[in-house]
mmCIF file of N, CA and C in Angstrom:
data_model
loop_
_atom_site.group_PDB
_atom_site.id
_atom_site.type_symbol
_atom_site.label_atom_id
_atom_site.label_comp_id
_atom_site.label_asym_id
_atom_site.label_seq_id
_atom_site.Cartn_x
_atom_site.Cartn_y
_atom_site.Cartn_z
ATOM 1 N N UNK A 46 -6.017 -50.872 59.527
ATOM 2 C CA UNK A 46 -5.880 -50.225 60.828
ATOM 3 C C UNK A 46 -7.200 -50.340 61.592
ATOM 4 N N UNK A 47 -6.996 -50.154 62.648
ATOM 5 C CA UNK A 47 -8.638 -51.027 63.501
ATOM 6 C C UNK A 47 -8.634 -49.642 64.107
ATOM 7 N N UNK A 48 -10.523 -49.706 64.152
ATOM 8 C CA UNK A 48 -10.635 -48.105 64.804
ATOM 9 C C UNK A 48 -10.510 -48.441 66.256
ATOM 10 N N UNK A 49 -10.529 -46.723 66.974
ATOM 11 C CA UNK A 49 -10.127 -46.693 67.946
ATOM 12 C C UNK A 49 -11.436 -47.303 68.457
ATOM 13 N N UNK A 50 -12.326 -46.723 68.105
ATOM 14 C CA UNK A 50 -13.920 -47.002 68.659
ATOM 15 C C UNK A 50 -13.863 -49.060 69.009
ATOM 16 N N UNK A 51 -13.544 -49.283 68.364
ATOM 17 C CA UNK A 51 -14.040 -50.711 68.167
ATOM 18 C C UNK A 51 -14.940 -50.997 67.826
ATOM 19 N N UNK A 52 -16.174 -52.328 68.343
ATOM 20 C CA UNK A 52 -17.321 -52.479 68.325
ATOM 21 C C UNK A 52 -18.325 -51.451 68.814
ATOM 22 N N UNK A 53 -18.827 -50.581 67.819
ATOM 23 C CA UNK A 53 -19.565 -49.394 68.079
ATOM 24 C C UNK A 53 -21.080 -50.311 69.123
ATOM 25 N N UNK A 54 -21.569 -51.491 68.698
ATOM 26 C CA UNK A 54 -22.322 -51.883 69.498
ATOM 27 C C UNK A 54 -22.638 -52.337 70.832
ATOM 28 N N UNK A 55 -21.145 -52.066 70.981
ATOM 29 C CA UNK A 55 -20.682 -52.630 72.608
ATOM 30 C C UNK A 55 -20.199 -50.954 73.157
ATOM 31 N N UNK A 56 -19.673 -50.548 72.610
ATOM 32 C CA UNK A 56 -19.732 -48.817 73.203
ATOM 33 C C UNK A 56 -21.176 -48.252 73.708
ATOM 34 N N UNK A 57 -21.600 -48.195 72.226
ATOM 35 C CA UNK A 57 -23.165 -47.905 73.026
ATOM 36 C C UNK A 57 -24.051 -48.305 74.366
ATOM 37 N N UNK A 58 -23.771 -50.143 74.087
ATOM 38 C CA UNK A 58 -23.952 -50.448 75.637
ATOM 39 C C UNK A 58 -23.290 -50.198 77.070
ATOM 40 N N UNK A 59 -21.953 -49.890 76.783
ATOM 41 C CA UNK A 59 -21.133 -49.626 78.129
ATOM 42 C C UNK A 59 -21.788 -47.839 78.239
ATOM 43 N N UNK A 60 -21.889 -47.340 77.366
ATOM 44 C CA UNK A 60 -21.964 -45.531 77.485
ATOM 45 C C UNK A 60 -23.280 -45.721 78.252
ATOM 46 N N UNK A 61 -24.801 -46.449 77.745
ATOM 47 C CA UNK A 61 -25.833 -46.337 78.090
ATOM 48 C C UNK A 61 -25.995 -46.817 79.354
ATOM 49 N N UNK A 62 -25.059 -48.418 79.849
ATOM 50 C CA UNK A 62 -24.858 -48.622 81.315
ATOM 51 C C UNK A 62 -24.358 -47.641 81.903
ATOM 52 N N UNK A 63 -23.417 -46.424 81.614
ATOM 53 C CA UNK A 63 -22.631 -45.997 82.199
ATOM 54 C C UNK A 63 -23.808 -44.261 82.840
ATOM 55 N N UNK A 64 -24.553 -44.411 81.692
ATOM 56 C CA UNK A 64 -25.368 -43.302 81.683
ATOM 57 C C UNK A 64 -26.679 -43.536 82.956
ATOM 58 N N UNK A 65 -26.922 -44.816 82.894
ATOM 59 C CA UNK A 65 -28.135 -45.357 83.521
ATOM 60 C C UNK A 65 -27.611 -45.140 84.895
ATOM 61 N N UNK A 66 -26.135 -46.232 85.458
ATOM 62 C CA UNK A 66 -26.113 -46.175 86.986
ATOM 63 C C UNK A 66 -25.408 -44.745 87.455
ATOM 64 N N UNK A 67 -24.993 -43.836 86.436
ATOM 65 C CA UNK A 67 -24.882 -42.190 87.042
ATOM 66 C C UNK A 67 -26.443 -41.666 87.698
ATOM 67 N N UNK A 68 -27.334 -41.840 86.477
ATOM 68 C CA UNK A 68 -28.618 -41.524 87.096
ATOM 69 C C UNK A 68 -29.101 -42.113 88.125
ATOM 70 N N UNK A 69 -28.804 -43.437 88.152
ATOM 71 C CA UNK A 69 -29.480 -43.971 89.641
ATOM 72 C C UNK A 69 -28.673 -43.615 90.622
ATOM 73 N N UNK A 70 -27.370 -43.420 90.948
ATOM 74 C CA UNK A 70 -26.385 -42.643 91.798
ATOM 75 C C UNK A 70 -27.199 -41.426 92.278
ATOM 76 N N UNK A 71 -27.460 -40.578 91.053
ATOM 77 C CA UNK A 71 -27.660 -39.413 91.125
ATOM 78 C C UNK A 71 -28.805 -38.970 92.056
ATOM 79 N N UNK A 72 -30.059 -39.645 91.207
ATOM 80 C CA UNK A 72 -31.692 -39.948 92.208
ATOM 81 C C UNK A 72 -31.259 -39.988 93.493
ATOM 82 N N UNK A 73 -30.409 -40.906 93.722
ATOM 83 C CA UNK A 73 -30.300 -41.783 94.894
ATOM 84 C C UNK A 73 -29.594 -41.210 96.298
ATOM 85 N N UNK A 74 -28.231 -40.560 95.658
ATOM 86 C CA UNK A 74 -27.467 -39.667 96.502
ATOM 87 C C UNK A 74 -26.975 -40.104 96.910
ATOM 88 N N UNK A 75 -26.353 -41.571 97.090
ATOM 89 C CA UNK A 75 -25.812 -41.887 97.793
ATOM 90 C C UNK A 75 -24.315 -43.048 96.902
ATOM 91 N N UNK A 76 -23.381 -43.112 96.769
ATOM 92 C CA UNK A 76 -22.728 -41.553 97.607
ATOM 93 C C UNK A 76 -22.654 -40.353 96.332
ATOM 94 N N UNK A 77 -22.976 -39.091 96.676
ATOM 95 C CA UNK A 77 -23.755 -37.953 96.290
ATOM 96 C C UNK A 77 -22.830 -37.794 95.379
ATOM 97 N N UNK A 78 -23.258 -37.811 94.242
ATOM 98 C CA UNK A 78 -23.014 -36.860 93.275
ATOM 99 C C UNK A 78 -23.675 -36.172 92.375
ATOM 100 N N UNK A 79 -22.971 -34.604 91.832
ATOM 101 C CA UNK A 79 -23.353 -34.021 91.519
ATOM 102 C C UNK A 79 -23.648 -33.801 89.889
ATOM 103 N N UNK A 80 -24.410 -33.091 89.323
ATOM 104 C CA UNK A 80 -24.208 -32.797 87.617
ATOM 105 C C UNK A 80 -23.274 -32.841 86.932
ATOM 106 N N UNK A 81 -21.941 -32.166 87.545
ATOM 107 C CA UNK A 81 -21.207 -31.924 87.222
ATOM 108 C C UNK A 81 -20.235 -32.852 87.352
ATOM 109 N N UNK A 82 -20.399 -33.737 88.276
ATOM 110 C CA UNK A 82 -19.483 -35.046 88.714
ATOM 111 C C UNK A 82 -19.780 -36.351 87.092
ATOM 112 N N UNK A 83 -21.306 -36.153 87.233
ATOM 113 C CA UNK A 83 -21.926 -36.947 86.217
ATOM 114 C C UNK A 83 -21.556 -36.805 85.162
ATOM 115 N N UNK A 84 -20.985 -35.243 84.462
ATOM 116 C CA UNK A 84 -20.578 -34.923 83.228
ATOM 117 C C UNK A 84 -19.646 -35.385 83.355
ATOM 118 N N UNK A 85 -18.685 -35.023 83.966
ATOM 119 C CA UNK A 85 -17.174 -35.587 83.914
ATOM 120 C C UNK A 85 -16.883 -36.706 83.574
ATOM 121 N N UNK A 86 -17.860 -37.910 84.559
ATOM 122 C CA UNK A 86 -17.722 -39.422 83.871
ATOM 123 C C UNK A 86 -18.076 -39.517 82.548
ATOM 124 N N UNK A 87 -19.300 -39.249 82.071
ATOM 125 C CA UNK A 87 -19.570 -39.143 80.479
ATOM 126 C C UNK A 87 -18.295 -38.442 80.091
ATOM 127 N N UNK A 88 -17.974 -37.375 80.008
ATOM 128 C CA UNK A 88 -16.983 -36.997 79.305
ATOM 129 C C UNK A 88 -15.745 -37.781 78.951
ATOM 130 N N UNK A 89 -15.432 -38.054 80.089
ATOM 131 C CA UNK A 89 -14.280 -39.263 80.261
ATOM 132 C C UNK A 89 -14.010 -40.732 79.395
ATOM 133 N N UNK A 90 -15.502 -40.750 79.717
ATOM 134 C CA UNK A 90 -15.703 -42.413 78.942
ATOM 135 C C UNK A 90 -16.082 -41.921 77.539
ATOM 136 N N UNK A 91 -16.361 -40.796 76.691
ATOM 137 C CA UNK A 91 -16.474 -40.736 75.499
ATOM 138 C C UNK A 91 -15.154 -40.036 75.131
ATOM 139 N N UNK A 92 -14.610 -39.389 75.936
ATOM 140 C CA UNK A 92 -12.599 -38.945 75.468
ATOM 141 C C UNK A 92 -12.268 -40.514 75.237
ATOM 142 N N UNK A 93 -12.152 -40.892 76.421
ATOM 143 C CA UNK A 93 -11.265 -42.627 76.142
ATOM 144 C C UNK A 93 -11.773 -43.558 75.383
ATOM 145 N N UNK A 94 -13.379 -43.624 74.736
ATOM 146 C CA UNK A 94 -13.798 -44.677 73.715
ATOM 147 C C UNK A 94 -13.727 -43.806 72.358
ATOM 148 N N UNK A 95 -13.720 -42.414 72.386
ATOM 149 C CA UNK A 95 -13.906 -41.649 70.805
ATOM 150 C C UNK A 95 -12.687 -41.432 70.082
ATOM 151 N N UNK A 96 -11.858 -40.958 71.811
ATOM 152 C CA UNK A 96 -10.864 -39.424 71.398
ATOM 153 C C UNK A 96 -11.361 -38.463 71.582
ATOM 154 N N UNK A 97 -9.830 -37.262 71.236
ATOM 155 C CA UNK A 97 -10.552 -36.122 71.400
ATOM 156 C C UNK A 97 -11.199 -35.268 70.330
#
């Protein structure tokens, strides 16, 4: 049975891209989002690559 995760080394890279251009969004403001906007995407992308 193949995990859900897959290639844990390619997760890490999409999570850490995913982590990096929230922060530059974030710095940046444009278009504005908030902490809480930012969690949500992390959250999201580690529900849909982990589970719950």
């Amino acid at each position: 049975m193949r995990s859900r995760v897959g290639d844990a080394d390619e997760v890490a890279v999409r999570f850490v891209a995913l982590a990096d251009g929230l922060a530059l969004q974030w710095l940046r403001g444009v278009p504005p989002l908030t902490g809480a906007q930012a969690r949500d995407h992390l959250h999201r992308f580690v529900t849909d690559e982990l589970g719950p």
